[in-house]
Amino acid sequence: MNTLMKKRFLVLNGPNLNMLGSREPGIYGSLTLADIERACRGKAATLGVEIDFFQSNHEGELVERIQAALNVVDWIIINPAAYTHTSVAIRDALLAVNIPVIEVHLSNIHRREPFRHHSYVSDIAEGVIAGLGADGYLFALEAGAGRLAACAAHENP
Ligand code: DQA
């Protein structure tokens, strides 16, 4: 899929992440989502990959973006936010498109309330990064791009 074009990442963000910067800064830090998007775009340029960056407070919109990624996107990086702990619909959409996914959380959800310890995404993800703030998104981009480069080297030795 998508072998000649630049590899494409979809970076998805769930509810209330549009309020980063002012939202519980002791937990989520002081960066805004726009700051994180800028950092992701810079990292993507360095890695030579394309990114789509999207946030929604609505589960259905996130499901629709995942569905639209079919045959277009090579890796999904998702911070499902509160939907991490509730959304069978997002899990099913990720399974339906069968695109490798990395789950990212700004905070370490395992250090927090017990209801945050379960994720509907973790067991279907290639990897999970939690607790490293915005750097988690950048590490996820690096990891995905590294896997794609390794696949390309294997296919065209
Ligand atoms: C979060 C953790 C979730 O439990 C919470 O609902 C969020 C953000 C994080 O990035 O740490 O909204 O996904």
CSV table of N, CA and C and ligand atoms in Angstrom, one decimal:
chain,number,residue,atom,x,y,z
A,1,MET,N,0.8,-1.2,0.0
A,1,MET,CA,0.0,0.0,0.0
A,1,MET,C,0.9,1.2,0.0
A,2,ASN,N,0.5,2.2,-0.8
A,2,ASN,CA,1.2,3.5,-0.8
A,2,ASN,C,2.7,3.4,-0.8
A,3,THR,N,3.2,2.6,-1.8
A,3,THR,CA,4.6,2.3,-1.8
A,3,THR,C,5.5,3.5,-2.4
A,4,LEU,N,4.9,4.2,-3.4
A,4,LEU,CA,5.7,5.2,-4.1
A,4,LEU,C,5.6,6.5,-3.5
A,5,MET,N,4.5,6.8,-2.8
A,5,MET,CA,4.3,8.1,-2.2
A,5,MET,C,5.0,8.2,-0.8
A,6,LYS,N,5.2,9.4,-0.3
A,6,LYS,CA,5.7,9.5,1.1
A,6,LYS,C,4.7,8.8,2.0
A,7,LYS,N,5.3,8.2,3.0
A,7,LYS,CA,4.5,7.5,4.0
A,7,LYS,C,3.7,8.5,4.8
A,8,ARG,N,2.5,8.1,5.2
A,8,ARG,CA,1.5,9.0,5.8
A,8,ARG,C,1.1,8.5,7.2
A,9,PHE,N,1.2,9.4,8.1
A,9,PHE,CA,0.7,9.2,9.5
A,9,PHE,C,-0.5,10.0,9.8
A,10,LEU,N,-1.5,9.3,10.5
A,10,LEU,CA,-2.6,10.0,11.0
A,10,LEU,C,-2.5,10.2,12.5
A,11,VAL,N,-2.4,11.4,13.0
A,11,VAL,CA,-2.3,11.6,14.4
A,11,VAL,C,-3.7,12.1,14.9
A,12,LEU,N,-4.3,11.3,15.7
A,12,LEU,CA,-5.7,11.5,16.2
A,12,LEU,C,-5.7,11.9,17.7
A,13,ASN,N,-6.5,12.8,18.0
A,13,ASN,CA,-6.6,13.3,19.4
A,13,ASN,C,-8.1,13.3,19.8
A,14,GLY,N,-8.4,12.8,21.0
A,14,GLY,CA,-9.8,12.7,21.4
A,14,GLY,C,-10.2,13.9,22.2
A,15,PRO,N,-11.3,13.7,23.0
A,15,PRO,CA,-12.0,14.8,23.6
A,15,PRO,C,-11.2,15.6,24.7
A,16,ASN,N,-11.4,16.9,24.7
A,16,ASN,CA,-10.8,17.8,25.7
A,16,ASN,C,-9.3,18.0,25.5
A,17,LEU,N,-8.7,17.4,24.5
A,17,LEU,CA,-7.3,17.7,24.2
A,17,LEU,C,-7.2,19.0,23.5
A,18,ASN,N,-8.3,19.6,23.0
A,18,ASN,CA,-8.2,20.9,22.4
A,18,ASN,C,-8.1,22.0,23.6
A,19,MET,N,-8.2,21.5,24.8
A,19,MET,CA,-8.1,22.5,25.9
A,19,MET,C,-6.7,22.4,26.6
A,20,LEU,N,-5.8,21.6,26.0
A,20,LEU,CA,-4.4,21.5,26.5
A,20,LEU,C,-3.8,22.9,26.6
A,21,GLY,N,-3.0,23.1,27.6
A,21,GLY,CA,-2.4,24.4,27.8
A,21,GLY,C,-3.1,25.0,29.1
A,22,SER,N,-4.4,25.0,29.1
A,22,SER,CA,-5.1,25.5,30.3
A,22,SER,C,-5.7,24.4,31.1
A,23,ARG,N,-5.8,23.2,30.5
A,23,ARG,CA,-6.5,22.1,31.2
A,23,ARG,C,-5.6,21.3,32.1
A,24,GLU,N,-5.9,21.3,33.4
A,24,GLU,CA,-5.1,20.6,34.4
A,24,GLU,C,-3.6,20.6,34.1
A,25,PRO,N,-3.0,21.8,34.1
A,25,PRO,CA,-1.6,21.8,33.6
A,25,PRO,C,-0.6,20.9,34.5
A,26,GLY,N,-1.0,20.7,35.8
A,26,GLY,CA,-0.2,19.9,36.6
A,26,GLY,C,-0.1,18.4,36.1
A,27,ILE,N,-1.1,18.0,35.4
A,27,ILE,CA,-1.2,16.7,34.8
A,27,ILE,C,-0.7,16.7,33.4
A,28,TYR,N,-1.2,17.6,32.6
A,28,TYR,CA,-1.0,17.6,31.1
A,28,TYR,C,0.0,18.5,30.6
A,29,GLY,N,0.6,19.4,31.5
A,29,GLY,CA,1.6,20.3,31.0
A,29,GLY,C,1.1,21.6,30.5
A,30,SER,N,1.9,22.4,30.0
A,30,SER,CA,1.5,23.8,29.6
A,30,SER,C,1.5,23.9,28.1
A,31,LEU,N,1.9,22.9,27.3
A,31,LEU,CA,1.8,23.0,25.9
A,31,LEU,C,0.4,22.9,25.4
A,32,THR,N,0.0,23.7,24.4
A,32,THR,CA,-1.3,23.6,23.7
A,32,THR,C,-1.3,22.5,22.7
A,33,LEU,N,-2.4,22.1,22.2
A,33,LEU,CA,-2.5,21.1,21.1
A,33,LEU,C,-1.8,21.7,19.9
A,34,ALA,N,-1.9,23.0,19.6
A,34,ALA,CA,-1.3,23.6,18.5
A,34,ALA,C,0.3,23.5,18.6
A,35,ASP,N,0.8,23.6,19.8
A,35,ASP,CA,2.2,23.4,20.1
A,35,ASP,C,2.6,22.0,19.7
A,36,ILE,N,1.8,21.0,20.1
A,36,ILE,CA,2.1,19.6,19.9
A,36,ILE,C,2.0,19.3,18.4
A,37,GLU,N,1.0,19.9,17.7
A,37,GLU,CA,0.9,19.7,16.3
A,37,GLU,C,2.1,20.3,15.6
A,38,ARG,N,2.6,21.5,16.0
A,38,ARG,CA,3.8,22.1,15.4
A,38,ARG,C,5.0,21.1,15.6
A,39,ALA,N,5.1,20.6,16.8
A,39,ALA,CA,6.3,19.7,17.1
A,39,ALA,C,6.2,18.4,16.2
A,40,CYS,N,5.0,17.9,16.1
A,40,CYS,CA,4.8,16.7,15.2
A,40,CYS,C,5.1,17.0,13.8
A,41,ARG,N,4.7,18.2,13.3
A,41,ARG,CA,4.9,18.5,11.9
A,41,ARG,C,6.5,18.7,11.7
A,42,GLY,N,7.1,19.2,12.7
A,42,GLY,CA,8.6,19.4,12.5
A,42,GLY,C,9.3,18.0,12.5
A,43,LYS,N,8.8,17.1,13.4
A,43,LYS,CA,9.4,15.8,13.4
A,43,LYS,C,9.1,15.0,12.1
A,44,ALA,N,7.9,15.2,11.6
A,44,ALA,CA,7.5,14.5,10.4
A,44,ALA,C,8.4,15.0,9.2
A,45,ALA,N,8.7,16.3,9.2
A,45,ALA,CA,9.5,16.8,8.1
A,45,ALA,C,10.9,16.2,8.2
A,46,THR,N,11.4,16.1,9.4
A,46,THR,CA,12.7,15.5,9.6
A,46,THR,C,12.8,14.1,9.2
A,47,LEU,N,11.7,13.4,9.5
A,47,LEU,CA,11.6,11.9,9.1
A,47,LEU,C,11.2,11.7,7.7
A,48,GLY,N,10.8,12.7,7.0
A,48,GLY,CA,10.4,12.6,5.6
A,48,GLY,C,9.0,11.9,5.4
A,49,VAL,N,8.1,12.1,6.4
A,49,VAL,CA,6.8,11.5,6.3
A,49,VAL,C,5.7,12.6,6.3
A,50,GLU,N,4.6,12.3,5.8
A,50,GLU,CA,3.4,13.2,5.8
A,50,GLU,C,2.6,13.0,7.1
A,51,ILE,N,2.0,14.0,7.6
A,51,ILE,CA,1.0,13.7,8.7
A,51,ILE,C,-0.3,14.5,8.5
A,52,ASP,N,-1.3,13.9,8.9
A,52,ASP,CA,-2.6,14.5,9.1
A,52,ASP,C,-2.8,14.6,10.6
A,53,PHE,N,-3.2,15.7,11.1
A,53,PHE,CA,-3.3,15.9,12.6
A,53,PHE,C,-4.8,16.3,12.8
A,54,PHE,N,-5.5,15.6,13.7
A,54,PHE,CA,-6.9,15.9,13.9
A,54,PHE,C,-7.3,15.7,15.3
A,55,GLN,N,-8.2,16.6,15.8
A,55,GLN,CA,-8.8,16.4,17.1
A,55,GLN,C,-10.3,16.5,17.0
A,56,SER,N,-11.0,15.7,17.8
A,56,SER,CA,-12.4,15.9,17.9
A,56,SER,C,-12.9,15.5,19.3
A,57,ASN,N,-14.0,16.2,19.7
A,57,ASN,CA,-14.6,15.9,21.0
A,57,ASN,C,-15.7,14.8,20.8
A,58,HIS,N,-15.9,14.4,19.5
A,58,HIS,CA,-17.0,13.5,19.2
A,58,HIS,C,-16.5,12.1,18.7
A,59,GLU,N,-17.0,11.1,19.4
A,59,GLU,CA,-16.5,9.7,19.1
A,59,GLU,C,-16.7,9.4,17.6
A,60,GLY,N,-17.9,9.7,17.1
A,60,GLY,CA,-18.3,9.4,15.7
A,60,GLY,C,-17.3,10.0,14.7
A,61,GLU,N,-16.9,11.2,15.0
A,61,GLU,CA,-15.9,11.9,14.1
A,61,GLU,C,-14.6,11.2,14.1
A,62,LEU,N,-14.2,10.7,15.2
A,62,LEU,CA,-12.9,10.0,15.3
A,62,LEU,C,-13.0,8.7,14.5
A,63,VAL,N,-14.2,8.0,14.7
A,63,VAL,CA,-14.4,6.7,14.0
A,63,VAL,C,-14.4,7.0,12.5
A,64,GLU,N,-15.0,8.1,12.0
A,64,GLU,CA,-15.0,8.4,10.6
A,64,GLU,C,-13.6,8.7,10.1
A,65,ARG,N,-12.8,9.4,10.8
A,65,ARG,CA,-11.4,9.7,10.4
A,65,ARG,C,-10.6,8.4,10.3
A,66,ILE,N,-10.9,7.5,11.2
A,66,ILE,CA,-10.2,6.2,11.2
A,66,ILE,C,-10.6,5.4,9.9
A,67,GLN,N,-11.9,5.4,9.7
A,67,GLN,CA,-12.4,4.7,8.5
A,67,GLN,C,-11.8,5.3,7.2
A,68,ALA,N,-11.7,6.6,7.2
A,68,ALA,CA,-11.2,7.3,6.0
A,68,ALA,C,-9.7,7.0,5.7
A,69,ALA,N,-9.1,6.5,6.7
A,69,ALA,CA,-7.6,6.2,6.6
A,69,ALA,C,-7.3,5.0,5.8
A,70,LEU,N,-8.4,4.2,5.6
A,70,LEU,CA,-8.2,2.9,4.9
A,70,LEU,C,-7.5,3.1,3.5
A,71,ASN,N,-6.4,2.4,3.3
A,71,ASN,CA,-5.7,2.5,2.0
A,71,ASN,C,-5.1,3.9,1.7
A,72,VAL,N,-5.0,4.7,2.7
A,72,VAL,CA,-4.5,6.1,2.6
A,72,VAL,C,-3.3,6.3,3.6
A,73,VAL,N,-3.5,5.8,4.8
A,73,VAL,CA,-2.6,6.0,5.9
A,73,VAL,C,-1.8,4.8,6.2
A,74,ASP,N,-0.5,5.0,6.5
A,74,ASP,CA,0.4,3.8,6.8
A,74,ASP,C,0.4,3.5,8.3
A,75,TRP,N,0.4,4.6,9.2
A,75,TRP,CA,0.4,4.4,10.6
A,75,TRP,C,-0.6,5.3,11.3
A,76,ILE,N,-1.2,4.9,12.3
A,76,ILE,CA,-2.1,5.8,13.1
A,76,ILE,C,-1.4,5.9,14.5
A,77,ILE,N,-1.3,7.2,14.9
A,77,ILE,CA,-0.9,7.5,16.3
A,77,ILE,C,-2.2,8.1,16.9
A,78,ILE,N,-2.6,7.6,18.0
A,78,ILE,CA,-3.9,8.0,18.6
A,78,ILE,C,-3.7,8.2,20.1
A,79,ASN,N,-4.2,9.4,20.5
A,79,ASN,CA,-4.4,9.7,22.0
A,79,ASN,C,-6.0,9.8,22.1
A,80,PRO,N,-6.6,8.6,22.4
A,80,PRO,CA,-8.1,8.7,22.4
A,80,PRO,C,-8.7,9.4,23.6
A,81,ALA,N,-7.8,9.9,24.5
A,81,ALA,CA,-8.2,10.7,25.7
A,81,ALA,C,-9.2,9.8,26.5
A,82,ALA,N,-10.4,10.4,26.9
A,82,ALA,CA,-11.3,9.7,27.7
A,82,ALA,C,-11.9,8.5,27.0
A,83,TYR,N,-11.9,8.5,25.6
A,83,TYR,CA,-12.5,7.4,24.9
A,83,TYR,C,-11.6,6.1,25.0
A,84,THR,N,-10.3,6.4,25.4
A,84,THR,CA,-9.5,5.2,25.7
A,84,THR,C,-10.2,4.2,26.6
A,85,HIS,N,-10.9,4.7,27.6
A,85,HIS,CA,-11.4,3.9,28.6
A,85,HIS,C,-12.8,3.4,28.4
A,86,THR,N,-13.4,3.9,27.3
A,86,THR,CA,-14.8,3.6,27.1
A,86,THR,C,-15.2,3.1,25.7
A,87,SER,N,-14.4,3.4,24.7
A,87,SER,CA,-14.9,3.3,23.3
A,87,SER,C,-14.6,2.0,22.6
A,88,VAL,N,-15.6,1.1,22.6
A,88,VAL,CA,-15.5,-0.1,21.7
A,88,VAL,C,-15.6,0.4,20.2
A,89,ALA,N,-16.3,1.5,20.0
A,89,ALA,CA,-16.4,1.9,18.6
A,89,ALA,C,-15.1,2.3,18.0
A,90,ILE,N,-14.2,3.0,18.7
A,90,ILE,CA,-12.9,3.4,18.2
A,90,ILE,C,-12.0,2.1,18.1
A,91,ARG,N,-12.1,1.2,19.0
A,91,ARG,CA,-11.4,0.0,18.9
A,91,ARG,C,-11.8,-0.8,17.7
A,92,ASP,N,-13.1,-0.9,17.4
A,92,ASP,CA,-13.6,-1.7,16.3
A,92,ASP,C,-13.1,-1.0,15.0
A,93,ALA,N,-13.2,0.3,14.9
A,93,ALA,CA,-12.7,1.1,13.7
A,93,ALA,C,-11.3,0.8,13.4
A,94,LEU,N,-10.4,0.8,14.5
A,94,LEU,CA,-9.0,0.5,14.3
A,94,LEU,C,-8.8,-0.9,13.8
A,95,LEU,N,-9.6,-1.8,14.3
A,95,LEU,CA,-9.5,-3.2,13.9
A,95,LEU,C,-9.9,-3.3,12.4
A,96,ALA,N,-11.0,-2.6,12.1
A,96,ALA,CA,-11.6,-2.7,10.7
A,96,ALA,C,-10.6,-2.2,9.7
A,97,VAL,N,-9.8,-1.2,9.9
A,97,VAL,CA,-8.9,-0.7,8.9
A,97,VAL,C,-7.6,-1.4,8.9
A,98,ASN,N,-7.3,-2.1,10.1
A,98,ASN,CA,-6.1,-2.9,10.2
A,98,ASN,C,-4.8,-2.1,9.8
A,99,ILE,N,-4.7,-0.9,10.3
A,99,ILE,CA,-3.5,-0.1,10.1
A,99,ILE,C,-2.8,-0.1,11.4
A,100,PRO,N,-1.4,-0.3,11.4
A,100,PRO,CA,-0.7,-0.3,12.7
A,100,PRO,C,-0.9,1.0,13.5
A,101,VAL,N,-1.1,0.8,14.8
A,101,VAL,CA,-1.4,1.9,15.7
A,101,VAL,C,-0.5,2.0,16.9
A,102,ILE,N,-0.2,3.2,17.2
A,102,ILE,CA,0.6,3.5,18.5
A,102,ILE,C,-0.3,4.4,19.4
A,103,GLU,N,-0.6,3.9,20.6
A,103,GLU,CA,-1.4,4.7,21.5
A,103,GLU,C,-0.5,5.6,22.4
A,104,VAL,N,-0.9,6.8,22.5
A,104,VAL,CA,-0.1,7.8,23.2
A,104,VAL,C,-1.0,8.5,24.3
A,105,HIS,N,-0.4,8.6,25.5
A,105,HIS,CA,-1.0,9.4,26.5
A,105,HIS,C,0.0,10.4,27.1
A,106,LEU,N,-0.4,11.6,27.3
A,106,LEU,CA,0.5,12.6,27.9
A,106,LEU,C,0.8,12.2,29.3
A,107,SER,N,-0.2,11.8,30.1
A,107,SER,CA,0.0,11.4,31.5
A,107,SER,C,0.2,9.9,31.6
A,108,ASN,N,0.8,9.5,32.7
A,108,ASN,CA,0.9,8.0,32.9
A,108,ASN,C,-0.4,7.5,33.5
A,109,ILE,N,-1.2,7.0,32.6
A,109,ILE,CA,-2.6,6.6,33.1
A,109,ILE,C,-2.5,5.5,34.2
A,110,HIS,N,-1.4,4.8,34.3
A,110,HIS,CA,-1.3,3.7,35.3
A,110,HIS,C,-1.0,4.2,36.7
A,111,ARG,N,-0.6,5.5,36.7
A,111,ARG,CA,-0.4,6.1,38.0
A,111,ARG,C,-1.6,6.9,38.5
A,112,ARG,N,-2.7,6.8,37.7
A,112,ARG,CA,-3.9,7.7,38.0
A,112,ARG,C,-5.0,6.8,38.5
A,113,GLU,N,-6.2,7.3,38.4
A,113,GLU,CA,-7.4,6.6,39.0
A,113,GLU,C,-7.5,5.3,38.3
A,114,PRO,N,-8.0,4.3,39.1
A,114,PRO,CA,-8.2,2.9,38.5
A,114,PRO,C,-9.0,2.9,37.2
A,115,PHE,N,-10.0,3.7,37.0
A,115,PHE,CA,-10.8,3.7,35.8
A,115,PHE,C,-9.9,4.0,34.6
A,116,ARG,N,-8.8,4.7,34.8
A,116,ARG,CA,-7.9,5.0,33.6
A,116,ARG,C,-6.9,3.9,33.3
A,117,HIS,N,-6.9,2.8,34.1
A,117,HIS,CA,-5.9,1.8,33.9
A,117,HIS,C,-6.3,0.9,32.7
A,118,HIS,N,-7.6,0.8,32.4
A,118,HIS,CA,-7.9,0.0,31.3
A,118,HIS,C,-8.1,0.8,30.0
A,119,SER,N,-7.5,0.2,28.9
A,119,SER,CA,-7.6,0.9,27.6
A,119,SER,C,-8.2,-0.1,26.6
A,120,TYR,N,-9.2,0.3,25.8
A,120,TYR,CA,-9.7,-0.5,24.8
A,120,TYR,C,-8.8,-0.6,23.5
A,121,VAL,N,-7.7,0.1,23.6
A,121,VAL,CA,-6.8,0.2,22.4
A,121,VAL,C,-5.5,-0.6,22.6
A,122,SER,N,-5.0,-0.6,23.9
A,122,SER,CA,-3.7,-1.1,24.1
A,122,SER,C,-3.4,-2.5,23.6
A,123,ASP,N,-4.3,-3.4,23.7
A,123,ASP,CA,-4.0,-4.7,23.3
A,123,ASP,C,-4.0,-4.9,21.8
A,124,ILE,N,-4.5,-3.9,21.1
A,124,ILE,CA,-4.5,-4.1,19.6
A,124,ILE,C,-3.4,-3.1,19.0
A,125,ALA,N,-2.7,-2.4,19.9
A,125,ALA,CA,-1.7,-1.4,19.4
A,125,ALA,C,-0.3,-2.1,19.3
A,126,GLU,N,0.5,-1.6,18.3
A,126,GLU,CA,1.9,-2.0,18.2
A,126,GLU,C,2.7,-1.6,19.4
A,127,GLY,N,2.3,-0.4,20.0
A,127,GLY,CA,3.0,0.1,21.2
A,127,GLY,C,2.2,1.1,21.9
A,128,VAL,N,2.5,1.3,23.1
A,128,VAL,CA,1.8,2.3,24.0
A,128,VAL,C,2.9,3.2,24.7
A,129,ILE,N,2.7,4.5,24.6
A,129,ILE,CA,3.6,5.4,25.3
A,129,ILE,C,2.7,6.3,26.2
A,130,ALA,N,3.0,6.3,27.5
A,130,ALA,CA,2.2,7.0,28.4
A,130,ALA,C,3.2,7.7,29.4
A,131,GLY,N,2.9,9.0,29.7
A,131,GLY,CA,3.6,9.6,30.8
A,131,GLY,C,4.7,10.5,30.4
A,132,LEU,N,5.0,10.6,29.1
A,132,LEU,CA,6.2,11.3,28.7
A,132,LEU,C,5.8,12.7,28.0
A,133,GLY,N,4.5,13.1,28.3
A,133,GLY,CA,4.1,14.4,27.8
A,133,GLY,C,4.1,14.3,26.2
A,134,ALA,N,4.3,15.6,25.7
A,134,ALA,CA,4.2,15.7,24.2
A,134,ALA,C,5.3,14.9,23.5
A,135,ASP,N,6.4,14.6,24.2
A,135,ASP,CA,7.5,13.8,23.6
A,135,ASP,C,6.9,12.5,23.1
A,136,GLY,N,5.9,12.0,23.8
A,136,GLY,CA,5.3,10.7,23.4
A,136,GLY,C,4.9,10.6,22.0
A,137,TYR,N,4.3,11.7,21.5
A,137,TYR,CA,3.9,11.8,20.1
A,137,TYR,C,5.1,11.7,19.2
A,138,LEU,N,6.2,12.4,19.6
A,138,LEU,CA,7.4,12.4,18.7
A,138,LEU,C,8.1,11.1,18.7
A,139,PHE,N,8.1,10.4,19.9
A,139,PHE,CA,8.7,9.1,19.9
A,139,PHE,C,7.8,8.1,19.1
A,140,ALA,N,6.5,8.3,19.1
A,140,ALA,CA,5.6,7.4,18.3
A,140,ALA,C,5.9,7.6,16.8
A,141,LEU,N,6.1,8.9,16.4
A,141,LEU,CA,6.4,9.1,15.0
A,141,LEU,C,7.7,8.5,14.6
A,142,GLU,N,8.7,8.6,15.5
A,142,GLU,CA,10.0,8.0,15.2
A,142,GLU,C,9.9,6.5,15.1
A,143,ALA,N,9.1,5.9,16.0
A,143,ALA,CA,9.0,4.4,16.0
A,143,ALA,C,8.3,3.9,14.7
A,144,GLY,N,7.2,4.6,14.4
A,144,GLY,CA,6.5,4.2,13.2
A,144,GLY,C,7.3,4.4,11.9
A,145,ALA,N,8.0,5.5,11.8
A,145,ALA,CA,8.9,5.7,10.6
A,145,ALA,C,10.0,4.7,10.6
A,146,GLY,N,10.5,4.4,11.7
A,146,GLY,CA,11.6,3.4,11.8
A,146,GLY,C,11.1,2.0,11.3
A,147,ARG,N,9.9,1.6,11.7
A,147,ARG,CA,9.3,0.3,11.3
A,147,ARG,C,9.1,0.4,9.8
A,148,LEU,N,8.6,1.5,9.2
A,148,LEU,CA,8.4,1.6,7.8
A,148,LEU,C,9.7,1.5,7.0
A,149,ALA,N,10.7,2.1,7.5
A,149,ALA,CA,12.0,2.1,6.9
A,149,ALA,C,12.6,0.7,6.9
A,150,ALA,N,12.4,0.0,8.0
A,150,ALA,CA,12.9,-1.4,8.1
A,150,ALA,C,12.1,-2.3,7.1
A,151,CYS,N,10.8,-2.1,7.0
A,151,CYS,CA,10.0,-2.9,6.0
A,151,CYS,C,10.5,-2.6,4.6
A,152,ALA,N,10.7,-1.3,4.3
A,152,ALA,CA,11.2,-1.0,2.9
A,152,ALA,C,12.5,-1.6,2.6
A,153,ALA,N,13.4,-1.6,3.6
A,153,ALA,CA,14.8,-2.2,3.4
A,153,ALA,C,14.6,-3.7,3.2
A,154,HIS,N,13.7,-4.3,3.9
A,154,HIS,CA,13.5,-5.8,3.8
A,154,HIS,C,12.9,-6.1,2.4
A,155,GLU,N,12.0,-5.2,1.9
A,155,GLU,CA,11.3,-5.5,0.6
A,155,GLU,C,12.2,-5.2,-0.6
A,156,ASN,N,13.1,-4.2,-0.4
A,156,ASN,CA,14.0,-3.8,-1.5
A,156,ASN,C,15.5,-3.8,-1.0
A,157,PRO,N,16.0,-5.0,-0.8
A,157,PRO,CA,17.4,-5.1,-0.2
A,157,PRO,C,18.4,-4.6,-1.2
B,1,DQA,C1,-5.1,11.2,28.4
B,1,DQA,C2,-5.5,10.3,29.7
B,1,DQA,C3,-7.0,10.1,29.7
B,1,DQA,O1,-7.3,9.3,30.8
B,1,DQA,C4,-7.7,11.4,29.8
B,1,DQA,O2,-9.1,11.1,29.8
B,1,DQA,C5,-7.3,12.3,28.8
B,1,DQA,C6,-5.9,12.5,28.4
B,1,DQA,C7,-3.6,11.6,28.4
B,1,DQA,O3,-3.2,12.0,27.4
B,1,DQA,O4,-2.9,11.5,29.4
B,1,DQA,O5,-8.1,13.1,28.3
B,1,DQA,O6,-5.4,10.4,27.3
